[in-house]
Amino acid sequence: MEFWDDLMDDSSGQQTIKELEKANRILQKKLQQMERTLLQLEGANARKESMLEQVIAELKESEERFRLVVEQTRQLIYDYDAASEQIRWEGAIQEITGFSPLEFKKINVSTWLDQIHPNDRTIAAQVFEQARHQGEHYHVEYRFRRADDSYIPLEDYGVCLSQGNSYRLVGAINDISELKQAQAQLVQQEKMSSLGQLVAGIAHEINNPVSFIYGNLNPARNYIQDLLRLIHLYEEHHPNPDPAIQAEMVAIDLDFLKTDLPRLLASMEMGATRIKDIVLSLRTFSRLDEADFKSVNIHEGLDSTLVILDHRLKAQPDRDAIQVIKSYGNLPKIACYPGQLNQVFMNILVNAIDALEELNPPQPIIHIRTVQVCDRQIAVHIADNGPGIPDTIQKSLFDPFFTTKTVGKGTGLGLAIARQIVEEKHGGTISVTSKVGEGTEFRLTLPLL
């Protein structure tokens, strides 16, 4: 206490205390300011973190929306950086390529080109190369080999972006198999319509003169019989004609003429009948006047198709004649599009003939069997004893653009269109059973409406 009393009495000590108190107040204010600043910094930091979280959330949401849009559009999106040779794939990877997303990560530009159909690879490479040099948009269509080795038509379009000495390709790939199928079906329908009109026109033009010839055969036969009776009567009453007449009888071989002339007329009648049958088959096959749903005898369509294919069923230099066995059941008339159904029969029979020509068995056979399955359904079986179809091919047989024939011989659309006609147009079914080395059978079921 004495120390503090002495200090208080000392004027300089009082001054020091005042300065200390002042310094303490200043320090308190600074501490308060620092606390306020710290609170402000903490608030700003919290706001920044909130904003960052919001930006991240919006980015994730945007990416998710982009992913959903890509998936909904069924596109395959790619982004290729040539500098790093890295390519990023997004979208309908498995739907289009058949590869899983994990498997597809191994695909780069080189392996992608290897998957393109050999006939389309050169043009695709040229399009990409041109875009790379000119830095422009590109568009190309090609067939791509899927994971199951089947080919699918694709549309590839995008843009080439220049990046210094390198470039970047950003584009999208669409599955255009449905579009191509629709286009091919339109072309096929137009061809069939034109063919039907042509066949019907030819049949009509042939039918008129043939009907004229056929209609005059009976009167001609009667006239000739009358003349032959007159000659016979003349020979009875004048057994020894003049030498000039005898010489002419020898020259024309009258006895042979009397025997062969009826045969000649019979042969002409047979030929005219055959032409009439062919004309009727052409008209039945084309069904130009039956474009709508009609009740028809399905056996007439099968028979007319066989008549048209008769030239291919006959023996060839490197193949025996194909025997057609018909086991027709007692079927009622069915309501259908006759011309389109005949097109299906034609396609299946042509495929059977092609298969038999490929194998060339000792006794090539096509067996056509029809049966009424139940009160509301009939079935048509068309079988051959050709080489058969492997299991790996059977599953793709009705796929659009799938073909086992050589390039330029088959489009891969025949059976795809046949399935559409049977299933979509008629509400039926079409299936195939086959064993390698034993043959193939197509089974069509059609409803009785």
Coordinates of C-alpha atoms in Angstrom, one line a residue:
M1 CA 0.0 0.0 0.0
E2 CA 2.8 2.4 0.8
F3 CA 4.2 1.7 -2.6
W4 CA 1.0 2.6 -4.4
D5 CA 0.5 5.6 -2.2
D6 CA 3.9 6.8 -3.0
L7 CA 3.2 6.1 -6.6
M8 CA -0.1 8.1 -6.5
D9 CA 1.6 11.0 -4.9
D10 CA 4.2 11.0 -7.6
S11 CA 3.0 13.1 -10.6
S12 CA 4.9 11.1 -13.1
G13 CA 3.4 7.9 -11.9
Q14 CA -0.1 9.3 -12.3
Q15 CA 0.7 10.2 -15.8
T16 CA 1.9 6.7 -16.6
I17 CA -1.3 5.1 -15.2
K18 CA -3.4 7.4 -17.4
E19 CA -1.4 6.5 -20.4
L20 CA -1.8 2.8 -19.6
E21 CA -5.5 3.2 -19.2
K22 CA -5.7 5.0 -22.5
A23 CA -3.7 2.3 -24.2
N24 CA -5.9 -0.3 -22.6
R25 CA -9.0 1.4 -24.0
I26 CA -7.4 1.7 -27.5
L27 CA -6.5 -2.0 -27.3
Q28 CA -10.1 -3.0 -26.3
K29 CA -11.5 -1.0 -29.3
K30 CA -9.0 -2.8 -31.6
L31 CA -10.0 -6.1 -30.2
Q32 CA -13.7 -5.3 -30.7
Q33 CA -12.9 -4.2 -34.3
M34 CA -11.0 -7.4 -34.9
E35 CA -13.8 -9.5 -33.5
R36 CA -16.3 -7.7 -35.8
T37 CA -13.9 -8.2 -38.7
L38 CA -13.5 -11.9 -37.9
L39 CA -17.3 -12.3 -37.7
Q40 CA -17.6 -10.5 -41.1
L41 CA -14.9 -12.8 -42.6
E42 CA -16.7 -15.9 -41.2
G43 CA -19.9 -14.7 -42.7
A44 CA -18.3 -14.0 -46.0
N45 CA -16.6 -17.4 -45.9
A46 CA -19.9 -19.0 -45.1
R47 CA -21.6 -17.2 -48.0
K48 CA -18.7 -18.3 -50.4
E49 CA -19.1 -21.9 -49.3
S50 CA -22.9 -21.7 -49.8
M51 CA -22.4 -20.1 -53.2
L52 CA -19.8 -22.8 -54.1
E53 CA -22.1 -25.5 -53.0
Q54 CA -24.9 -24.0 -55.0
V55 CA -22.7 -23.7 -58.1
I56 CA -21.6 -27.4 -57.7
A57 CA -25.2 -28.4 -57.2
E58 CA -26.3 -26.5 -60.3
L59 CA -23.4 -28.0 -62.3
K60 CA -24.4 -31.5 -61.2
E61 CA -28.0 -30.7 -62.0
S62 CA -27.0 -29.4 -65.4
E63 CA -24.9 -32.5 -66.1
E64 CA -27.7 -34.7 -65.1
R65 CA -30.1 -32.8 -67.3
F66 CA -27.6 -33.1 -70.2
R67 CA -27.2 -36.8 -69.5
L68 CA -31.0 -37.3 -69.5
V69 CA -31.4 -35.3 -72.7
V70 CA -28.7 -37.4 -74.4
E71 CA -30.3 -40.6 -73.2
Q72 CA -33.8 -39.5 -74.3
T73 CA -32.6 -38.6 -77.7
R74 CA -30.9 -42.0 -78.0
Q75 CA -27.7 -40.4 -79.3
L76 CA -24.1 -41.3 -78.8
I77 CA -22.1 -38.1 -78.0
Y78 CA -18.4 -38.0 -78.3
D79 CA -15.6 -35.4 -77.7
Y80 CA -12.2 -36.3 -79.1
D81 CA -9.0 -34.3 -78.2
A82 CA -6.4 -35.1 -80.8
A83 CA -3.6 -33.6 -78.7
S84 CA -4.1 -36.1 -75.9
E85 CA -5.7 -38.8 -78.2
Q86 CA -8.4 -39.1 -75.5
I87 CA -12.1 -39.6 -76.5
R88 CA -15.1 -39.3 -74.2
W89 CA -18.3 -41.1 -75.0
E90 CA -21.7 -40.3 -73.5
G91 CA -25.3 -41.3 -74.2
A92 CA -26.8 -44.4 -75.7
I93 CA -23.6 -46.5 -75.9
Q94 CA -25.1 -49.9 -75.3
E95 CA -28.3 -49.3 -77.2
I96 CA -26.4 -48.3 -80.4
T97 CA -23.2 -50.3 -80.3
G98 CA -24.1 -53.3 -78.1
F99 CA -21.0 -52.8 -76.0
S100 CA -21.3 -51.9 -72.3
P101 CA -20.0 -48.5 -71.3
L102 CA -17.0 -50.1 -69.6
E103 CA -16.1 -52.1 -72.7
F104 CA -16.6 -49.0 -74.9
K105 CA -14.1 -47.0 -73.0
K106 CA -11.5 -49.1 -74.8
I107 CA -12.7 -47.7 -78.2
N108 CA -10.6 -45.0 -79.7
V109 CA -10.7 -43.3 -83.1
S110 CA -8.6 -46.1 -84.8
T111 CA -10.7 -49.0 -83.4
W112 CA -13.9 -47.1 -84.2
L113 CA -12.9 -46.9 -87.9
D114 CA -12.1 -50.6 -87.7
Q115 CA -15.7 -51.3 -86.7
I116 CA -17.1 -49.5 -89.8
H117 CA -18.2 -51.7 -92.6
P118 CA -15.3 -52.2 -95.1
N119 CA -17.3 -50.8 -98.0
D120 CA -18.1 -47.6 -95.9
R121 CA -14.7 -47.2 -94.2
T122 CA -12.9 -45.2 -96.9
I123 CA -15.6 -42.6 -97.4
A124 CA -16.0 -42.1 -93.6
A125 CA -12.2 -41.6 -93.2
Q126 CA -12.2 -39.1 -96.1
V127 CA -15.0 -37.1 -94.5
F128 CA -13.2 -36.9 -91.1
E129 CA -9.9 -36.0 -92.8
Q130 CA -11.5 -33.3 -94.9
A131 CA -13.1 -31.8 -91.8
R132 CA -9.8 -31.9 -89.9
H133 CA -8.0 -30.0 -92.6
Q134 CA -10.7 -27.5 -93.3
G135 CA -12.0 -27.1 -89.8
E136 CA -15.6 -27.4 -90.8
H137 CA -18.8 -29.3 -90.0
Y138 CA -19.1 -32.8 -91.2
H139 CA -21.8 -35.4 -91.9
V140 CA -21.5 -39.0 -93.0
E141 CA -23.5 -42.2 -92.9
Y142 CA -22.0 -45.6 -92.5
R143 CA -22.7 -49.1 -91.2
F144 CA -21.2 -50.0 -87.8
R145 CA -20.4 -53.5 -86.5
R146 CA -22.0 -54.0 -83.2
A147 CA -20.8 -56.3 -80.4
D148 CA -22.8 -59.2 -81.9
D149 CA -21.1 -58.7 -85.3
S150 CA -24.3 -57.4 -86.9
Y151 CA -24.2 -54.1 -88.7
I152 CA -26.3 -51.1 -87.9
P153 CA -26.6 -47.9 -90.1
L154 CA -25.5 -44.8 -88.3
E155 CA -25.5 -41.1 -89.0
D156 CA -22.4 -39.2 -87.7
Y157 CA -22.3 -35.4 -87.7
G158 CA -20.3 -32.9 -85.8
V159 CA -17.7 -30.1 -86.0
C160 CA -13.9 -30.0 -86.1
L161 CA -12.4 -27.3 -83.8
S162 CA -8.9 -26.0 -84.3
Q163 CA -6.7 -25.9 -81.2
G164 CA -3.3 -24.5 -82.1
N165 CA -1.4 -27.2 -83.9
S166 CA -4.0 -29.8 -83.0
Y167 CA -7.8 -30.2 -83.3
R168 CA -10.8 -31.4 -81.5
L169 CA -13.9 -33.4 -82.8
V170 CA -17.2 -32.9 -81.1
G171 CA -20.2 -34.7 -82.6
A172 CA -23.2 -37.0 -82.2
I173 CA -24.1 -40.4 -83.7
N174 CA -27.7 -41.4 -84.4
D175 CA -29.1 -44.9 -85.0
I176 CA -30.9 -44.5 -88.4
S177 CA -31.9 -48.1 -88.9
E178 CA -35.6 -47.3 -88.5
L179 CA -35.3 -44.5 -91.0
K180 CA -33.4 -46.6 -93.5
Q181 CA -35.9 -49.4 -93.0
A182 CA -38.8 -47.0 -93.6
Q183 CA -37.1 -45.6 -96.7
A184 CA -36.4 -49.1 -98.0
Q185 CA -39.9 -50.2 -97.4
L186 CA -41.3 -47.1 -99.2
V187 CA -39.0 -48.0 -102.1
Q188 CA -40.0 -51.6 -102.0
Q189 CA -43.7 -50.8 -101.9
E190 CA -43.2 -48.4 -104.8
K191 CA -41.4 -51.2 -106.7
M192 CA -44.1 -53.7 -105.9
S193 CA -46.8 -51.2 -106.9
S194 CA -45.0 -50.5 -110.2
L195 CA -44.3 -54.2 -110.7
G196 CA -48.0 -55.0 -110.0
Q197 CA -49.1 -52.4 -112.6
L198 CA -46.6 -53.7 -115.1
V199 CA -47.6 -57.3 -114.5
A200 CA -51.3 -56.5 -114.7
G201 CA -50.7 -54.5 -117.9
I202 CA -48.7 -57.3 -119.5
A203 CA -51.2 -59.9 -118.4
H204 CA -54.1 -57.8 -119.9
E205 CA -52.2 -57.3 -123.2
I206 CA -51.4 -61.0 -123.5
N207 CA -54.8 -62.1 -122.4
N208 CA -56.6 -60.5 -125.3
P209 CA -54.7 -62.2 -128.2
V210 CA -54.5 -65.5 -126.3
S211 CA -58.2 -65.5 -125.7
F212 CA -58.7 -64.8 -129.4
I213 CA -56.5 -67.8 -130.3
Y214 CA -58.0 -70.0 -127.6
G215 CA -61.5 -69.1 -128.6
N216 CA -60.9 -70.0 -132.3
L217 CA -59.3 -73.4 -131.6
N218 CA -62.6 -75.2 -131.3
P219 CA -64.0 -73.8 -134.5
A220 CA -60.7 -74.6 -136.2
R221 CA -60.8 -78.1 -134.9
N222 CA -64.4 -78.6 -136.2
Y223 CA -63.5 -77.1 -139.6
I224 CA -60.5 -79.4 -139.9
Q225 CA -62.5 -82.4 -138.9
D226 CA -65.1 -81.5 -141.6
L227 CA -62.3 -81.3 -144.2
L228 CA -60.8 -84.6 -143.1
R229 CA -64.2 -86.2 -143.4
L230 CA -64.6 -84.7 -146.9
I231 CA -61.2 -86.1 -147.9
H232 CA -62.1 -89.5 -146.5
L233 CA -65.4 -89.5 -148.4
Y234 CA -63.6 -88.4 -151.6
E235 CA -61.1 -91.3 -151.2
E236 CA -64.0 -93.7 -150.8
H237 CA -65.7 -92.6 -153.9
H238 CA -62.6 -91.9 -156.0
P239 CA -60.0 -94.4 -154.9
N240 CA -58.0 -93.8 -158.1
P241 CA -57.6 -90.0 -158.6
D242 CA -55.7 -88.3 -161.4
P243 CA -51.9 -88.7 -161.4
A244 CA -51.5 -85.0 -160.6
I245 CA -53.6 -85.4 -157.5
Q246 CA -51.8 -88.6 -156.5
A247 CA -48.5 -86.8 -156.9
E248 CA -49.7 -83.9 -154.7
M249 CA -50.9 -86.4 -152.0
V250 CA -47.5 -88.0 -151.9
A251 CA -45.8 -84.6 -151.9
I252 CA -47.7 -83.3 -148.8
D253 CA -47.8 -86.8 -147.2
L254 CA -51.5 -86.8 -146.8
D255 CA -51.7 -89.8 -144.5
F256 CA -49.3 -88.2 -142.0
L257 CA -51.1 -84.8 -142.3
K258 CA -54.4 -86.4 -141.4
T259 CA -52.8 -88.0 -138.3
D260 CA -50.7 -85.1 -137.2
L261 CA -53.1 -82.2 -137.7
P262 CA -55.3 -83.2 -134.8
R263 CA -52.2 -83.6 -132.6
L264 CA -51.0 -80.1 -133.8
L265 CA -54.3 -78.6 -132.7
A266 CA -54.1 -80.4 -129.3
S267 CA -50.6 -79.0 -128.8
M268 CA -51.7 -75.5 -129.7
E269 CA -54.6 -75.8 -127.3
M270 CA -52.2 -77.0 -124.6
G271 CA -49.9 -74.1 -125.2
A272 CA -52.8 -71.6 -125.2
T273 CA -54.0 -73.1 -122.0
R274 CA -50.6 -72.8 -120.4
I275 CA -50.4 -69.1 -121.4
K276 CA -53.9 -68.5 -120.0
D277 CA -52.7 -70.1 -116.7
I278 CA -49.6 -68.0 -116.6
V279 CA -51.6 -64.8 -117.3
L280 CA -54.1 -65.8 -114.6
S281 CA -51.2 -66.4 -112.2
L282 CA -49.7 -63.0 -113.0
R283 CA -53.0 -61.3 -112.3
T284 CA -53.5 -63.3 -109.1
F285 CA -50.0 -62.5 -107.9
S286 CA -50.2 -58.8 -108.7
R287 CA -53.7 -58.4 -107.2
L288 CA -53.8 -54.9 -108.6
D289 CA -57.5 -54.7 -108.1
E290 CA -57.3 -56.1 -104.5
A291 CA -55.2 -53.5 -102.7
D292 CA -57.6 -53.5 -99.7
F293 CA -58.5 -56.3 -97.3
K294 CA -60.1 -59.1 -99.3
S295 CA -61.3 -62.6 -98.6
V296 CA -59.2 -64.8 -100.8
N297 CA -58.1 -68.4 -101.2
I298 CA -54.5 -68.4 -100.0
H299 CA -53.7 -71.5 -102.1
E300 CA -54.3 -69.4 -105.3
G301 CA -51.5 -67.0 -104.1
L302 CA -49.1 -69.8 -103.4
D303 CA -49.8 -71.4 -106.8
S304 CA -49.5 -68.2 -108.7
T305 CA -46.1 -67.5 -107.1
L306 CA -44.9 -71.0 -108.0
V307 CA -46.0 -70.5 -111.6
I308 CA -43.9 -67.2 -111.8
L309 CA -40.9 -69.1 -110.3
D310 CA -41.3 -72.1 -112.6
H311 CA -38.2 -71.1 -114.6
R312 CA -36.1 -71.3 -111.4
L313 CA -37.6 -74.6 -110.3
K314 CA -36.6 -76.3 -113.5
A315 CA -33.4 -78.3 -113.9
Q316 CA -30.3 -76.2 -114.4
P317 CA -26.9 -77.2 -115.8
D318 CA -25.4 -77.6 -112.3
R319 CA -28.6 -78.6 -110.4
D320 CA -31.5 -81.0 -110.7
A321 CA -35.0 -79.8 -110.9
I322 CA -36.5 -78.7 -107.6
Q323 CA -39.5 -80.9 -106.6
V324 CA -42.3 -78.9 -105.1
I325 CA -44.6 -81.0 -102.8
K326 CA -47.9 -79.3 -101.9
S327 CA -49.8 -80.5 -98.9
Y328 CA -52.8 -78.2 -98.9
G329 CA -55.3 -78.4 -96.1
N330 CA -59.0 -77.6 -96.4
L331 CA -58.8 -73.9 -95.6
P332 CA -61.5 -71.3 -95.6
K333 CA -60.9 -68.0 -97.3
I334 CA -58.9 -65.5 -95.3
A335 CA -59.1 -61.7 -95.1
C336 CA -55.7 -60.2 -96.1
Y337 CA -53.8 -57.9 -98.4
P338 CA -53.4 -60.5 -101.2
G339 CA -50.6 -58.7 -103.1
Q340 CA -48.5 -58.1 -100.0
L341 CA -48.9 -61.7 -98.8
N342 CA -47.9 -63.0 -102.2
Q343 CA -44.8 -60.9 -101.8
V344 CA -44.0 -62.7 -98.6
F345 CA -44.4 -66.1 -100.3
M346 CA -42.2 -65.0 -103.2
N347 CA -39.4 -63.9 -100.8
I348 CA -39.4 -67.1 -98.8
L349 CA -39.5 -69.3 -101.9
V350 CA -36.7 -67.4 -103.6
N351 CA -34.6 -67.8 -100.4
A352 CA -35.3 -71.5 -100.4
I353 CA -34.3 -71.8 -104.1
D354 CA -31.1 -69.9 -103.4
A355 CA -30.3 -72.2 -100.5
L356 CA -30.9 -75.3 -102.6
E357 CA -28.7 -73.9 -105.4
E358 CA -26.0 -73.3 -102.8
L359 CA -26.0 -76.8 -101.4
N360 CA -27.2 -78.7 -104.6
P361 CA -28.6 -81.8 -102.8
P362 CA -29.2 -85.0 -104.9
Q363 CA -33.0 -84.4 -104.7
P364 CA -33.8 -80.7 -104.0
I365 CA -37.2 -80.4 -102.4
I366 CA -39.5 -77.6 -101.3
H367 CA -42.5 -78.7 -99.2
I368 CA -45.4 -76.3 -98.8
R369 CA -48.0 -77.3 -96.2
T370 CA -51.1 -75.5 -95.1
V371 CA -53.3 -76.3 -92.1
Q372 CA -56.0 -74.8 -90.1
V373 CA -54.5 -74.5 -86.5
C374 CA -57.8 -73.6 -84.8
D375 CA -61.1 -71.8 -85.4
R376 CA -59.3 -68.5 -85.7
Q377 CA -55.9 -69.3 -87.3
I378 CA -54.3 -71.0 -90.2
A379 CA -50.6 -71.8 -90.7
V380 CA -48.4 -72.0 -93.8
H381 CA -45.2 -74.1 -93.6
I382 CA -42.5 -73.7 -96.4
A383 CA -39.6 -76.0 -95.9
D384 CA -36.5 -77.0 -97.9
N385 CA -33.8 -79.6 -97.6
G386 CA -31.0 -77.1 -98.1
P387 CA -27.9 -76.3 -96.1
G388 CA -29.8 -74.9 -93.1
I389 CA -29.0 -71.8 -91.0
P390 CA -26.6 -71.7 -88.1
D391 CA -28.1 -70.7 -84.7
T392 CA -25.9 -67.6 -84.6
I393 CA -27.5 -66.3 -87.8
Q394 CA -31.1 -67.3 -87.0
K395 CA -31.5 -64.7 -84.3
S396 CA -30.7 -61.9 -86.7
L397 CA -32.5 -63.3 -89.7
F398 CA -35.4 -60.8 -89.5
D399 CA -33.3 -57.8 -88.6
P400 CA -33.3 -55.0 -91.2
F401 CA -30.2 -54.9 -93.4
F402 CA -29.0 -58.3 -92.2
T403 CA -28.0 -60.6 -95.1
T404 CA -25.9 -63.7 -95.6
K405 CA -25.6 -63.1 -99.3
T406 CA -22.7 -61.6 -101.1
V407 CA -22.4 -57.8 -101.6
G408 CA -24.8 -56.6 -104.3
K409 CA -26.9 -59.8 -104.3
G410 CA -29.0 -59.1 -101.2
T411 CA -30.2 -56.0 -99.3
G412 CA -31.2 -57.7 -96.1
L413 CA -34.7 -56.2 -96.3
G414 CA -36.7 -59.1 -97.7
L415 CA -37.4 -61.0 -94.5
A416 CA -37.6 -57.8 -92.5
I417 CA -40.4 -56.5 -94.8
A418 CA -42.0 -60.0 -94.7
R419 CA -42.2 -59.9 -90.9
Q420 CA -43.7 -56.4 -91.1
I421 CA -46.3 -57.5 -93.6
V422 CA -47.2 -60.7 -91.6
E423 CA -47.1 -59.3 -88.1
E424 CA -48.0 -55.6 -88.4
K425 CA -50.3 -55.7 -91.4
H426 CA -52.0 -59.0 -90.7
G427 CA -51.6 -59.6 -87.0
G428 CA -49.9 -62.9 -87.6
T429 CA -46.5 -64.4 -86.8
I430 CA -43.5 -65.6 -88.8
S431 CA -40.8 -67.8 -87.4
V432 CA -38.0 -70.1 -88.6
T433 CA -36.6 -73.4 -87.5
S434 CA -33.5 -74.8 -89.1
K435 CA -30.7 -77.3 -88.6
V436 CA -27.4 -77.1 -90.4
G437 CA -27.2 -79.8 -93.0
E438 CA -30.9 -80.7 -92.8
G439 CA -32.8 -77.7 -94.1
T440 CA -35.0 -74.8 -93.1
E441 CA -38.7 -74.3 -92.4
F442 CA -40.6 -71.0 -92.3
R443 CA -43.9 -71.0 -90.4
L444 CA -46.5 -68.3 -91.0
T445 CA -49.6 -68.0 -88.9
L446 CA -52.5 -65.8 -90.1
P447 CA -55.7 -65.0 -88.2
L448 CA -59.1 -65.8 -89.6
L449 CA -61.0 -62.6 -89.2

